[in-house]
mmCIF file of C-alpha atoms in Angstrom:
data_model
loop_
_atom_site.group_PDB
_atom_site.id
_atom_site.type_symbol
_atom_site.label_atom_id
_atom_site.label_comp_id
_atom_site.label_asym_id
_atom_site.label_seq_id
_atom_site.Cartn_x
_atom_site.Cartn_y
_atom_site.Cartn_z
ATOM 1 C CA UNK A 1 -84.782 125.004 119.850
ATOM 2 C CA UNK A 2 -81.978 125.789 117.567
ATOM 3 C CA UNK A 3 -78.670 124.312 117.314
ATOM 4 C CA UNK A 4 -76.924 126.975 118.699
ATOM 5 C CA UNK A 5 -79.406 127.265 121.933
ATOM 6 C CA UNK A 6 -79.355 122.975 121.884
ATOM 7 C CA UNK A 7 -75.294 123.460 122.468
ATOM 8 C CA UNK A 8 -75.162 126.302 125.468
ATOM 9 C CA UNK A 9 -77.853 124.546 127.146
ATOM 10 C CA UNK A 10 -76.089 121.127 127.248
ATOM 11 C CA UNK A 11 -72.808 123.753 127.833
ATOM 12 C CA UNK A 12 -74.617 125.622 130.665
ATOM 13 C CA UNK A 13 -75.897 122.672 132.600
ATOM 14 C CA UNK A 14 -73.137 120.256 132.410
ATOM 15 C CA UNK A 15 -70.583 122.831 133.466
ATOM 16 C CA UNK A 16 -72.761 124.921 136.165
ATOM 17 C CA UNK A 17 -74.098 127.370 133.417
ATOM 18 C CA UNK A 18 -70.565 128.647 132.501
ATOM 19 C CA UNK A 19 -70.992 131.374 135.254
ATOM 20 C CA UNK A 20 -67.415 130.487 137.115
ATOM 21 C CA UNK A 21 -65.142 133.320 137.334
ATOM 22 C CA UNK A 22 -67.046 135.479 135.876
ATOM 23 C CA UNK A 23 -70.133 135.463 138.194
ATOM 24 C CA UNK A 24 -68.417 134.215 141.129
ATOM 25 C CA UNK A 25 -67.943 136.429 144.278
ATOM 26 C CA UNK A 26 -64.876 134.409 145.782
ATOM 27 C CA UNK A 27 -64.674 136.584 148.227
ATOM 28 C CA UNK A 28 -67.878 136.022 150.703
ATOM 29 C CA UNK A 29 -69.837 133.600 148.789
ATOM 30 C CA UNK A 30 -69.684 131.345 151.484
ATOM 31 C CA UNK A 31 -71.367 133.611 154.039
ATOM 32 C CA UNK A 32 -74.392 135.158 152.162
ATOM 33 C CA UNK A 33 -76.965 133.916 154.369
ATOM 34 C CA UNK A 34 -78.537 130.927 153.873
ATOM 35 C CA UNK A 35 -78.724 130.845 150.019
ATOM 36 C CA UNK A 36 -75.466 131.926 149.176
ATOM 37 C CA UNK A 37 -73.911 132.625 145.542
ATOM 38 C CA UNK A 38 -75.011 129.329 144.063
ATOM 39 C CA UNK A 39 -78.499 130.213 145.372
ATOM 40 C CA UNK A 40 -78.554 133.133 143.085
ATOM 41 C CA UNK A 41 -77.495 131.871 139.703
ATOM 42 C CA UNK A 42 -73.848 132.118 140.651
ATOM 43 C CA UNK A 43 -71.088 129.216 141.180
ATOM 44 C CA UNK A 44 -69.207 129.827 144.478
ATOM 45 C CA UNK A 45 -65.742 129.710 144.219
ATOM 46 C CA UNK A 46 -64.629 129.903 148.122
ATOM 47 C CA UNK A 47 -62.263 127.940 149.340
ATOM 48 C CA UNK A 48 -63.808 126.147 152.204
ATOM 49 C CA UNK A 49 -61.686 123.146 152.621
ATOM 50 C CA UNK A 50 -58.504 123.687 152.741
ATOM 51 C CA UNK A 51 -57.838 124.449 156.118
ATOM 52 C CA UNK A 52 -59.451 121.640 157.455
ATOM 53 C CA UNK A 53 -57.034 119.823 159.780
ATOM 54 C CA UNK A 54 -56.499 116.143 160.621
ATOM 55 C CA UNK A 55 -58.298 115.038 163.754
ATOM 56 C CA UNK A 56 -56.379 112.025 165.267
ATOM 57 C CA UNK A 57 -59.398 110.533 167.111
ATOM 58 C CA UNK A 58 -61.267 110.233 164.090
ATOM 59 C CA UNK A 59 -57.662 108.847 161.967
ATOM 60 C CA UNK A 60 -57.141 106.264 164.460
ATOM 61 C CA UNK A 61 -61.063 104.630 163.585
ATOM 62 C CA UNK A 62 -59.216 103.799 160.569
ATOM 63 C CA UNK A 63 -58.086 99.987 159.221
ATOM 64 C CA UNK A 64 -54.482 100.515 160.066
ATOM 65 C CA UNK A 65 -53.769 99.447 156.339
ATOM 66 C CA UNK A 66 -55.673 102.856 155.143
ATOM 67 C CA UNK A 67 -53.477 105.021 158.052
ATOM 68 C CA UNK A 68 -50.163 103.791 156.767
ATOM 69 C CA UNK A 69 -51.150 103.790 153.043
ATOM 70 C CA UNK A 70 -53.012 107.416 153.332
ATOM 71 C CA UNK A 71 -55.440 107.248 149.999
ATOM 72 C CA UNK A 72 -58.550 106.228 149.551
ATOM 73 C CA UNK A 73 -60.026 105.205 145.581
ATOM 74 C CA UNK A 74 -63.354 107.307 145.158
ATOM 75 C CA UNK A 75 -65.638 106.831 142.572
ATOM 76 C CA UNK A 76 -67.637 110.795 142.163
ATOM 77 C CA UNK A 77 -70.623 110.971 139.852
ATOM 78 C CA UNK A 78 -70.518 113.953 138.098
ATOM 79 C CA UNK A 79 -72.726 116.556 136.248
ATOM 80 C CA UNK A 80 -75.613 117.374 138.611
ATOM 81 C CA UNK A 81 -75.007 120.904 140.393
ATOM 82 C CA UNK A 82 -74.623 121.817 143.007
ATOM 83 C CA UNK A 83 -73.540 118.508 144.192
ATOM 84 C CA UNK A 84 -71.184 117.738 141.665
ATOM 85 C CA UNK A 85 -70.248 119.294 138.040
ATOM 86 C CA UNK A 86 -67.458 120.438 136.610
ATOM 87 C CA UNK A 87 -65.771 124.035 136.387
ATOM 88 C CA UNK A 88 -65.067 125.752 133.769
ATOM 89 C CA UNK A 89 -61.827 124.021 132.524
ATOM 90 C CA UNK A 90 -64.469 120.909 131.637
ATOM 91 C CA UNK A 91 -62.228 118.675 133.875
ATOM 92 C CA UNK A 92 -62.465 119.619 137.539
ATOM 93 C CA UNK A 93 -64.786 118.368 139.985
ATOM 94 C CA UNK A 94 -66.408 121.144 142.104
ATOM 95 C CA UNK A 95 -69.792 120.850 144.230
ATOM 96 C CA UNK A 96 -70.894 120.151 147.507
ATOM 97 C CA UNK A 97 -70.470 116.370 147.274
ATOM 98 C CA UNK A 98 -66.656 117.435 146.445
ATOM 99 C CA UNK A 99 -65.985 119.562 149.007
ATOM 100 C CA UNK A 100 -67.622 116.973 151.853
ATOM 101 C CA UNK A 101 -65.466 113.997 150.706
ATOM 102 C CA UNK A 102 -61.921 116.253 150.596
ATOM 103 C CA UNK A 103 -63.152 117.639 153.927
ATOM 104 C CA UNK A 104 -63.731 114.554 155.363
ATOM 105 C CA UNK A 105 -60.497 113.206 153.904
ATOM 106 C CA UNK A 106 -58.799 115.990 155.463
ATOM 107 C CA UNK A 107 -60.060 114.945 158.877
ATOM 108 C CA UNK A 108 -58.987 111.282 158.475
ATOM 109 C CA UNK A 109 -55.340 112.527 157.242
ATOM 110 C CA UNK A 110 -55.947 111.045 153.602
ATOM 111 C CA UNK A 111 -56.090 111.826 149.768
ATOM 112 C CA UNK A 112 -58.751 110.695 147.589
ATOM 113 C CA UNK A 113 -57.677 109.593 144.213
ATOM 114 C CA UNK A 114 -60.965 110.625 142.435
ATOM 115 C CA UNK A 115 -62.734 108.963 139.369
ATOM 116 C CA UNK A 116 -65.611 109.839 137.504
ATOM 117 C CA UNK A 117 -68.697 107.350 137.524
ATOM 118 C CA UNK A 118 -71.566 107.286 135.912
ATOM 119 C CA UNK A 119 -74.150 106.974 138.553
ATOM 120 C CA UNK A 120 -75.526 103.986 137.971
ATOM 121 C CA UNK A 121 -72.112 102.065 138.263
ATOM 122 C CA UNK A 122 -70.839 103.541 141.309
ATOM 123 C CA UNK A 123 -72.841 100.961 143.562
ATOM 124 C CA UNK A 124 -72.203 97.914 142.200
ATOM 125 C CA UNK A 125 -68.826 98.775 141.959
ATOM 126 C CA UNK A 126 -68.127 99.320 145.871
ATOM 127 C CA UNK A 127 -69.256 95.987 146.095
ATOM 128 C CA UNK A 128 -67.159 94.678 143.879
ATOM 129 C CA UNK A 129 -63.818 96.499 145.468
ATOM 130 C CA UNK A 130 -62.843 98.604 142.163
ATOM 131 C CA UNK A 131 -63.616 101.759 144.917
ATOM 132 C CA UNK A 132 -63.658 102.266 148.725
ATOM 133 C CA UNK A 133 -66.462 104.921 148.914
ATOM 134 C CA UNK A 134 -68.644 106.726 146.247
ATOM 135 C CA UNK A 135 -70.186 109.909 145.890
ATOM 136 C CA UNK A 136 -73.515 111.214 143.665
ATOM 137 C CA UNK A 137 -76.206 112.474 146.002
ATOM 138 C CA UNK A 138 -76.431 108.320 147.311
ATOM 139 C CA UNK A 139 -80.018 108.598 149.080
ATOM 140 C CA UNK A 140 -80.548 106.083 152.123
ATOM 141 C CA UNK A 141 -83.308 103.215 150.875
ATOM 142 C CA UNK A 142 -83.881 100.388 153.104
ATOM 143 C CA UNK A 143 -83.551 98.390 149.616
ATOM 144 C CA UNK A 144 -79.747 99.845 148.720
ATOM 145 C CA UNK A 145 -78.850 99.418 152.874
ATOM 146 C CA UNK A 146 -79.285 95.705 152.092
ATOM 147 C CA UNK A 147 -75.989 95.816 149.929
ATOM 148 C CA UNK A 148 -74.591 99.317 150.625
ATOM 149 C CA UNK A 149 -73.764 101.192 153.861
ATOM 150 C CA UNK A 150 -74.201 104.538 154.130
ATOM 151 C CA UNK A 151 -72.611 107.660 156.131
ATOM 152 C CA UNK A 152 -74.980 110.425 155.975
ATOM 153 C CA UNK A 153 -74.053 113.931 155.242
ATOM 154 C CA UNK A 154 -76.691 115.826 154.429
ATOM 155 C CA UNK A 155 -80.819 115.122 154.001
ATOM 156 C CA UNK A 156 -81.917 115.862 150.195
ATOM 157 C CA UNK A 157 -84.807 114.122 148.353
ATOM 158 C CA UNK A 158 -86.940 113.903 145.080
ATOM 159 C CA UNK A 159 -88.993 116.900 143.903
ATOM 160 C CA UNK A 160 -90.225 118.322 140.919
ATOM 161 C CA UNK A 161 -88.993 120.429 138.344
ATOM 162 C CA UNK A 162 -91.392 121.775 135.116
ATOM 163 C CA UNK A 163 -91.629 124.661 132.068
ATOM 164 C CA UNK A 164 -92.691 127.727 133.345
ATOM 165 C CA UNK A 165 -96.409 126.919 130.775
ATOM 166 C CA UNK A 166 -96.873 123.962 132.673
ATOM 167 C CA UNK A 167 -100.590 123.316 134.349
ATOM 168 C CA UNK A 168 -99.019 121.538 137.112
ATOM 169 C CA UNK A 169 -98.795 123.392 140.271
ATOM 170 C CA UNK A 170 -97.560 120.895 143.154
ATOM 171 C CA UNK A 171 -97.375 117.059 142.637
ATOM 172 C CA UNK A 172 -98.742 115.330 145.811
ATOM 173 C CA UNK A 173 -99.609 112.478 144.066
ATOM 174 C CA UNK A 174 -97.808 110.420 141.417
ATOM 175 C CA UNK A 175 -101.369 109.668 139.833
ATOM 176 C CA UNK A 176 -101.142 113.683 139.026
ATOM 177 C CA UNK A 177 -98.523 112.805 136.371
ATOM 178 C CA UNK A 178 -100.716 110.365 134.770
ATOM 179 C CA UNK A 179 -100.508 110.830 131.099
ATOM 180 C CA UNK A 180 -97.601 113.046 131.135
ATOM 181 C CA UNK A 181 -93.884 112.161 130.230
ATOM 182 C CA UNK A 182 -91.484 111.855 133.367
ATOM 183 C CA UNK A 183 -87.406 112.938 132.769
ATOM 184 C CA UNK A 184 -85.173 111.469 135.039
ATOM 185 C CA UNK A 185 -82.055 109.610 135.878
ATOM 186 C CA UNK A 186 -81.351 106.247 135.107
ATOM 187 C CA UNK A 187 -80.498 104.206 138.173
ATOM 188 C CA UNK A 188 -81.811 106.504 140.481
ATOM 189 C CA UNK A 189 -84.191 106.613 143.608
ATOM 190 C CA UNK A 190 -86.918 108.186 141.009
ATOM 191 C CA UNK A 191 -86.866 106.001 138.341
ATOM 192 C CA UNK A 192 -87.514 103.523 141.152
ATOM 193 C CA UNK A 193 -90.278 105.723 142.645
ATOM 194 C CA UNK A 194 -91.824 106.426 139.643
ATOM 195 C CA UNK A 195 -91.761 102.573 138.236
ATOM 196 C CA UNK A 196 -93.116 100.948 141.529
ATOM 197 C CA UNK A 197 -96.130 103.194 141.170
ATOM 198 C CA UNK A 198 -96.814 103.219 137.299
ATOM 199 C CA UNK A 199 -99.234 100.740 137.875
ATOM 200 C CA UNK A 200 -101.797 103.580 140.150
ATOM 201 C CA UNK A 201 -102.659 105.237 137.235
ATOM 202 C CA UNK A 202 -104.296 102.467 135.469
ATOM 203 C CA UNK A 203 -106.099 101.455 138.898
ATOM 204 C CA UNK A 204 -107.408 105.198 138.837
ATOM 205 C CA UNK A 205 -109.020 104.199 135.128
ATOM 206 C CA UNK A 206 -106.228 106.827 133.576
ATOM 207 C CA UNK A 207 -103.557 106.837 130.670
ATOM 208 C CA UNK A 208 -100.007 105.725 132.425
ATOM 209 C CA UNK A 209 -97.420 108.380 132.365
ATOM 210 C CA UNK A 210 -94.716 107.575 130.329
ATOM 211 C CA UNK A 211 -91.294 106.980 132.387
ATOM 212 C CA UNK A 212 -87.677 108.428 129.854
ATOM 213 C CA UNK A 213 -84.008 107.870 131.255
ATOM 214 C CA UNK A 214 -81.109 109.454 131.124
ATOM 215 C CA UNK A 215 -77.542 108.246 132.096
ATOM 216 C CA UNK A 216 -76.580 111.882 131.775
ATOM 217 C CA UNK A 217 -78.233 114.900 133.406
ATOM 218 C CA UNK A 218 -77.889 117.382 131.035
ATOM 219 C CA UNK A 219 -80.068 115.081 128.584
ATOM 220 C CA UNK A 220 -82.954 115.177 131.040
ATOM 221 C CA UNK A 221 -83.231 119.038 131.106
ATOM 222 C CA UNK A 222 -83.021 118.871 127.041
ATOM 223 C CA UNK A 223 -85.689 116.973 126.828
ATOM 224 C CA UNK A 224 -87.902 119.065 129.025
ATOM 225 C CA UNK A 225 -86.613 122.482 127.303
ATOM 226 C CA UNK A 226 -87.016 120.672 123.856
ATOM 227 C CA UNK A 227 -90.720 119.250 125.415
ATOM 228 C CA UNK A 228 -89.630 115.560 124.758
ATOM 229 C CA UNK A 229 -90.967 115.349 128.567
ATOM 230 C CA UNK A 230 -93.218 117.161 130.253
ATOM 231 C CA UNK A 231 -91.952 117.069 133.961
ATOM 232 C CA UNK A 232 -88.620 115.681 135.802
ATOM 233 C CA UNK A 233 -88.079 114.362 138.461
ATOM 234 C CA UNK A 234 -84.928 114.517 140.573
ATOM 235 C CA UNK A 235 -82.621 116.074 143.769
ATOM 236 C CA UNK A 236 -84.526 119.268 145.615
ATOM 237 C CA UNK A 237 -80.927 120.508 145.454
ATOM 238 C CA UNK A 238 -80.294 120.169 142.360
ATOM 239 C CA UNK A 239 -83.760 121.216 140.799
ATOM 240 C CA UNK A 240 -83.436 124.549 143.084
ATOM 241 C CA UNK A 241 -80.100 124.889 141.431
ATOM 242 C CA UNK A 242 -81.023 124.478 137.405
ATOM 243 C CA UNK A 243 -84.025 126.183 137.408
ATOM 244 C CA UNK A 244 -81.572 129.383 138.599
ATOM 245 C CA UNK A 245 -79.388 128.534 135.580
ATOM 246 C CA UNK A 246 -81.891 127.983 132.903
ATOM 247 C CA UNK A 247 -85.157 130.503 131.863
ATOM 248 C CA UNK A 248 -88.667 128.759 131.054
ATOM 249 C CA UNK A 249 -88.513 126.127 134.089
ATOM 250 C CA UNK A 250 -89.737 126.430 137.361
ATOM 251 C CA UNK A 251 -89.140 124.250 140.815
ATOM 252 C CA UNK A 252 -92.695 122.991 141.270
ATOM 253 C CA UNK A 253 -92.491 120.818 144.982
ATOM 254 C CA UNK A 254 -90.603 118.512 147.162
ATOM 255 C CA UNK A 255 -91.930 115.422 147.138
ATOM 256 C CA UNK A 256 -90.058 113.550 149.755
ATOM 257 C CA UNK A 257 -86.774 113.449 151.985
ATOM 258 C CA UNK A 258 -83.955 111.176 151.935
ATOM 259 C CA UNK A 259 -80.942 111.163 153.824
ATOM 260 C CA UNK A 260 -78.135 111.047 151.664
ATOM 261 C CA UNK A 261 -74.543 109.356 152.211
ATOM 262 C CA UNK A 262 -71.285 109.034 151.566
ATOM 263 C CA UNK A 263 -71.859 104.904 149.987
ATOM 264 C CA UNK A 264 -69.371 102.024 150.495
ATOM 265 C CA UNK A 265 -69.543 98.248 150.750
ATOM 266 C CA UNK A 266 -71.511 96.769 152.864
ATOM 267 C CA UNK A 267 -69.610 95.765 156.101
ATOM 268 C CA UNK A 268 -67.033 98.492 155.103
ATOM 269 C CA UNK A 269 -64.276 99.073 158.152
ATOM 270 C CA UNK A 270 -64.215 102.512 157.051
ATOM 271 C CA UNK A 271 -67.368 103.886 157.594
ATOM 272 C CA UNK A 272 -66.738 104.851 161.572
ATOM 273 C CA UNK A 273 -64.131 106.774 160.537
ATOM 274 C CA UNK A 274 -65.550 109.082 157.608
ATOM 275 C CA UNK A 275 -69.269 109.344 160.521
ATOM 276 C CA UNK A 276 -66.641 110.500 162.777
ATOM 277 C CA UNK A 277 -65.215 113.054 160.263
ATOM 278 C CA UNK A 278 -68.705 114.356 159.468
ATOM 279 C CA UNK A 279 -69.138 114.872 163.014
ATOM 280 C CA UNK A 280 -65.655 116.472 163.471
ATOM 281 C CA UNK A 281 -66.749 118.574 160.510
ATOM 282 C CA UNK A 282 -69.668 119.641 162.035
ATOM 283 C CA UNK A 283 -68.141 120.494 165.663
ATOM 284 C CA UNK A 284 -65.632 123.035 164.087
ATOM 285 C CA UNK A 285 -68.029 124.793 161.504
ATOM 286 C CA UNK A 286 -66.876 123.401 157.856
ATOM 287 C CA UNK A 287 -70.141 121.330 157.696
ATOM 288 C CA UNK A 288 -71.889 124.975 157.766
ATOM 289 C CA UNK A 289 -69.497 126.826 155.283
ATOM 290 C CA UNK A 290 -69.769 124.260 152.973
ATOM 291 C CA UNK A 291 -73.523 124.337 153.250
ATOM 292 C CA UNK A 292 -74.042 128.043 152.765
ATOM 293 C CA UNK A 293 -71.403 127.851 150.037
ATOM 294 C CA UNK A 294 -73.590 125.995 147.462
ATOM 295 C CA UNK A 295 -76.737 127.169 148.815
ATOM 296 C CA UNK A 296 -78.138 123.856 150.685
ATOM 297 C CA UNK A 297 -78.309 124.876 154.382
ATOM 298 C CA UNK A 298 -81.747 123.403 154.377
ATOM 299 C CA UNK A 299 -79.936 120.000 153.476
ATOM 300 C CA UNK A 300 -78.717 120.226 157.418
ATOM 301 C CA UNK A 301 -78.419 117.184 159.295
ATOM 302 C CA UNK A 302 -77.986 116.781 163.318
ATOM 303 C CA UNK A 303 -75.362 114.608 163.135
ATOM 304 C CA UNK A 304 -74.060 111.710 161.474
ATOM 305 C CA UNK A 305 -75.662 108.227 160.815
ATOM 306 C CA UNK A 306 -74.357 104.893 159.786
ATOM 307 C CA UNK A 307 -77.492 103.834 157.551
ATOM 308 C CA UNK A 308 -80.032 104.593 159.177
ATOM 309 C CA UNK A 309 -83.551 103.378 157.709
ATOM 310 C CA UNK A 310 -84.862 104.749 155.032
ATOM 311 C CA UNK A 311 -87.525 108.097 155.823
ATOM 312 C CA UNK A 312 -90.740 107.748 155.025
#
């Protein structure tokens, strides 16, 4: 790959493939069916959240310390579309992870003063108090409910995600990607996945596959366009998205479901509040619009959990 092609890839996917304004089709993006603009190769630009009003049931579930002080400290990881990347200005935070935590803020009459995570820190730093909730696509383990609670949102996953001259057709079993090289997040529910069962290959009598991580996204889809790995691994959502925003790759399979959750500290007093503002969200049609908006009505839930056990 040549220098040039190196920069607009790391361009394209760490800002949504530079296709803002100028793709964008503000003007019904929200309501094109199920897939929507982002479902096409195109960022949505709709506003969806904005006239979201405060619902005083849900506001009064609140620590009467948040109601009268009205923020909230966030902590958003950011650079995996469509969850959460950033527009074209290279500063701010758009995605469906975005939108759900300023609706739900709307509902609970509070502002969120956002800051950008890496991934791997948000969790440890709930815990810690440095933030009150965190957002980055947070799927529901029985191991992170020991530590974390969870209000569920939406149901995502890990999948698959490979170059269009791959030999791999469907991964059903990690022992397929024995002797391959695995792309993926570092800190994430597949780098767990794919660690805990490294050892099946050998038990089969086969070469291990090789595990690389990356604290930033865009590094994991260089590394399969430059063939430093062979296959990542990572959200259904957001391998749909990239392989719409990038030529040679192709979605290859989901692999399994997770709920995923708006996370905060375990024993956190605001968690009833922000399941109630899912709900609420839900009850007057946001939850849809924001759905069809970035192309994830598939990622419906029913209704709102406080962690419930991991899916298996």
């Amino acid at each position: 790959m040549s220098r040039s092609r190196h920069t607009a890839l790391f361009a394209l996917v760490t800002v949504a493939a530079l296709t803002l304004t100028a793709c964008a089709e503000p003007t019904d993006s929200a309501g094109e069916g199920s897939g929507g603009a982002a479902a096409r190769g195109k960022t949505p630009t709709t506003d969806v959240v904005s006239k979201v009003r405060k619902d005083e049931a849900a506001a009064k579930l609140l620590p009467a310390g948040v109601r009268e002080a009205g923020t909230l400290r966030i902590a958003s990881s950011v650079g995996t579309p469509p969850g959460a990347f950033y527009e074209g200005d290279g500063s701010t935070p758009a995605g469906a992870d975005i939108d759900f935590a300023d609706a739900a803020a709307r509902v609970l009459g509070l502002k969120l003063r956002r800051e950008v995570a890496s991934f791997e820190a948000i969790l440890p730093a709930l815990g810690s108090g440095k933030y009150d909730l965190g957002t980055g696509n947070f799927g529901v383990t029985d191991e992170r409910r020991r530590t974390i609670d969870f209000v569920t949102y939406i149901n995502d996953g890990q999948g698959f995600a490979v170059r269009e001259d791959s030999d791999l057709e469907k991964v059903t079993d990690l022992t397929q990607l024995c002797g391959l090289t695995v792309g993926t997040g570092a800190g994430t529910t597949f780098e767990v996945t794919l660690q805990e069962n490294l050892p099946r290959c050998a038990e089969a009598g086969k070469k291990p596959y090789e595990v690389k991580t990356y604290a930033d996204q865009a590094a994991v889809w260089i590394s399969l366009q430059q063939n430093r790995s062979d296959v990542v691994m990572s959200t259904i959502n957001g391998l749909r998205y990239a392989v719409t925003q990038q030529e040679g790759l192709r979605f290859l399979n989901e692999f399994k479901r997770l709920d995923v959750g708006f996370a905060f500290k375990k024993g956190s007093p605001l968690a009833p509040a922000f399941q109630a503002a899912v709900n609420r969200l839900k009850g007057d049609g946001t939850y849809d619009r924001i759905l069809k908006k970035w192309g994830t009505t598939e990622s419906a839930i029913e209704t709102s959990e406080i962690s419930p056990p991991e899916l298996k």
